[in-house]
Coordinates of C-alpha atoms in Angstrom, one line a residue:
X1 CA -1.2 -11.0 -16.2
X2 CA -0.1 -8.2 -18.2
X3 CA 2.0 -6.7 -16.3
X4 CA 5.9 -5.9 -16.9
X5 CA 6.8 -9.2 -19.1
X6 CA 3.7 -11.3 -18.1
X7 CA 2.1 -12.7 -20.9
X8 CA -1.6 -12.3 -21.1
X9 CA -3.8 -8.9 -20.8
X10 CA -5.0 -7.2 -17.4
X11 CA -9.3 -8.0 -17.0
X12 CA -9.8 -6.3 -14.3
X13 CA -9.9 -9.6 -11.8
X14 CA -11.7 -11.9 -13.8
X15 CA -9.0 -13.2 -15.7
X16 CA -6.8 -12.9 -12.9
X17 CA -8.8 -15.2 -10.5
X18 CA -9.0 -17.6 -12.5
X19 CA -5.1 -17.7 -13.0
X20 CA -5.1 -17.4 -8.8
X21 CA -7.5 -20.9 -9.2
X22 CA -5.1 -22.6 -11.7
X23 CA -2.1 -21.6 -9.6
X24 CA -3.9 -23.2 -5.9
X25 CA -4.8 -26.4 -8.2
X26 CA -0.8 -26.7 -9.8
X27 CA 0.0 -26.2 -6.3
X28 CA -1.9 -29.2 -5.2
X29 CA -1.1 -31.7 -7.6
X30 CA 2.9 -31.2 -6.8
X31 CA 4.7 -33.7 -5.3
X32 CA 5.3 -32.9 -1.2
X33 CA 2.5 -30.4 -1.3
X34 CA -0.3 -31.2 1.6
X35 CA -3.0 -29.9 -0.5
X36 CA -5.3 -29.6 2.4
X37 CA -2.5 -26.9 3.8
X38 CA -1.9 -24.7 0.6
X39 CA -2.7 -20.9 1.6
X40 CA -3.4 -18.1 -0.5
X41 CA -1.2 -14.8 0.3
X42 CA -1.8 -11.6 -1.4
X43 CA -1.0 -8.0 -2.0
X44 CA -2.8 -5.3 -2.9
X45 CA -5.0 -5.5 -5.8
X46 CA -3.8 -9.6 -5.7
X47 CA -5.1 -9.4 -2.1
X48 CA -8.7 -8.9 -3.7
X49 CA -7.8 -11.4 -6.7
X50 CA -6.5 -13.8 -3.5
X51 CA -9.8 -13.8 -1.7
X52 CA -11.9 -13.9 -4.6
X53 CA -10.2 -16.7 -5.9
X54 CA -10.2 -18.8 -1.9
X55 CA -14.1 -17.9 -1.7
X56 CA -14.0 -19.8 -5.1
X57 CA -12.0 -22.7 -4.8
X58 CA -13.6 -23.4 -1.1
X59 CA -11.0 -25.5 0.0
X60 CA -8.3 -23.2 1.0
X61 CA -7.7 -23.1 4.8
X62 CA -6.4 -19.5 5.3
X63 CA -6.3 -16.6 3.0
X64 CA -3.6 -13.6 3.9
X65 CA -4.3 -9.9 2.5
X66 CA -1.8 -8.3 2.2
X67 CA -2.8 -3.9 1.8
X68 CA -6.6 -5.1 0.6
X69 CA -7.2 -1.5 -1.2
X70 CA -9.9 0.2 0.7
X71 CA -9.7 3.8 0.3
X72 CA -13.2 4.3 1.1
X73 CA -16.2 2.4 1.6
X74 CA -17.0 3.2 -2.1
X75 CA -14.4 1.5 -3.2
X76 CA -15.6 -1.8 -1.3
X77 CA -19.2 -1.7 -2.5
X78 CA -17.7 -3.8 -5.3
X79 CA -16.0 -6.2 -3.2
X80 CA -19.0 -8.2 -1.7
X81 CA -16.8 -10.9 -1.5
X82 CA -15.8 -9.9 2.2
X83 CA -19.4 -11.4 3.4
X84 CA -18.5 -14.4 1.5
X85 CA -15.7 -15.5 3.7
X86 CA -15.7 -18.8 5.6
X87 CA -12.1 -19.4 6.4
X88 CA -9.9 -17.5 8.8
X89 CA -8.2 -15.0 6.9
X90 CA -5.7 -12.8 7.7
X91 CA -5.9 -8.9 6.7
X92 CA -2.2 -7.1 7.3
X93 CA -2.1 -3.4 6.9
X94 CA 0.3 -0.6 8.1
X95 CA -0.9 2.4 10.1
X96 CA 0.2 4.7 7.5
X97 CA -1.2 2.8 4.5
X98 CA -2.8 5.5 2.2
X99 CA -4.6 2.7 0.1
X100 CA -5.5 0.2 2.8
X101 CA -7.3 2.3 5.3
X102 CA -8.0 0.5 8.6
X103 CA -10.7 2.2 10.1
X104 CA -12.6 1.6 6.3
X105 CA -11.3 -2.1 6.2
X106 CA -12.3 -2.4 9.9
X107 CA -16.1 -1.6 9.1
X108 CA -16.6 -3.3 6.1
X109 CA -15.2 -6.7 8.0
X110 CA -17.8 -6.1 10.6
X111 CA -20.5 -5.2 8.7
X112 CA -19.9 -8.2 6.1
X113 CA -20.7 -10.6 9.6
X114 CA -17.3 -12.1 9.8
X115 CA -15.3 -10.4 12.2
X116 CA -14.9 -14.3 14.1
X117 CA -13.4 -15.1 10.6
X118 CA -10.8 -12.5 10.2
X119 CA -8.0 -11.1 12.1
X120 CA -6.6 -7.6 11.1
X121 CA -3.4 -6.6 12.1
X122 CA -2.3 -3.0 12.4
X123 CA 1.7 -2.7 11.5
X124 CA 2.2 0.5 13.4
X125 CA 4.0 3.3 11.0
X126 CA 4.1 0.6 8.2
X127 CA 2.9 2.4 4.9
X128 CA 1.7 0.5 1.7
X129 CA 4.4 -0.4 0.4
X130 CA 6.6 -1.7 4.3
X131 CA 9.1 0.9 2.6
X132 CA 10.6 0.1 6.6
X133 CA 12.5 -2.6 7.4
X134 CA 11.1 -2.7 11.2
X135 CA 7.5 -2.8 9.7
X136 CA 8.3 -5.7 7.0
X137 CA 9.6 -7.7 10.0
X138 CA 6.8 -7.4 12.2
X139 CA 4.7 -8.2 9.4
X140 CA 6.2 -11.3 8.2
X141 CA 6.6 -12.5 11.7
X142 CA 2.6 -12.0 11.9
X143 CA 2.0 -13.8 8.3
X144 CA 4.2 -16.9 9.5
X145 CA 2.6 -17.0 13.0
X146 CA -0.6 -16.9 11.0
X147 CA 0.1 -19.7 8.4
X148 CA 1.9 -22.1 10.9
X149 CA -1.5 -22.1 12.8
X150 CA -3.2 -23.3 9.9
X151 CA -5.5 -26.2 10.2
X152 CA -5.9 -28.8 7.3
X153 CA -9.2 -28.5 6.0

């Protein structure tokens, strides 16, 4: 939405979860497509869209973030949506990630109460962007352990 040759106009998340919604329902009404086993993967500021948009719908099994920006717990104070959670969801962040910060992301998971919910996984000397090939590996190997353990809701 507004970005590069995307039609539409950046809102700020709004706008965008509600294209995230429209995307999970085209999704489900295609033929082939288990709806009950369509999962929401994002990154970066679409990591926050991507949640926002599964605490929404309610009916998506597993939500994957991919770099969820939390520079400080500042930053977060907006995001309440991490206490609305009730889905396993998977948080994926590199050691070196300058706008995912672990220890930040870490304690806002616990103190939103859903620590059983969420699994964060640490991609050791990956940065933001999994500029390495060793650290993109390990972290799609993590994301498709993650989805093929999905349950059907």
């Amino acid at each position: 939405r507004g970005v590069g040759r995307s039609a539409g106009t950046f809102t700020g998340g709004t706008g965008e979860v509600d294209d995230c919604l429209g995307a999970i329902d085209f999704l489900r009404q295609q033929a082939g497509v288990a709806p009950a086993r369509v999962v929401v993967v994002g990154y970066s500021f679409g990591a926050v869209v991507g949640l926002h948009a599964c605490v929404r719908d309610g009916n998506v099994p597993r939500c994957i973030c991919i770099g969820f920006p939390t520079r400080s717990q500042a930053e977060l104070a907006p995001t309440a949506v991490l206490g609305q959670i009730t889905f396993p969801t998977l948080f994926v962040a590199g050691t070196e990630d300058i706008v995912c910060r672990l220890g930040v992301l870490d304690d806002a998971i616990r103190a939103a109460g859903v620590g059983k919910l969420c699994q964060l996984e640490a991609i050791e000397g990956g940065d933001h962007l999994f500029s390495g090939l060793t650290q993109r590996s390990i972290a799609v190997k993590r994301i498709i352990s993650f989805v093929s353990a999905a349950p059907t809701r």
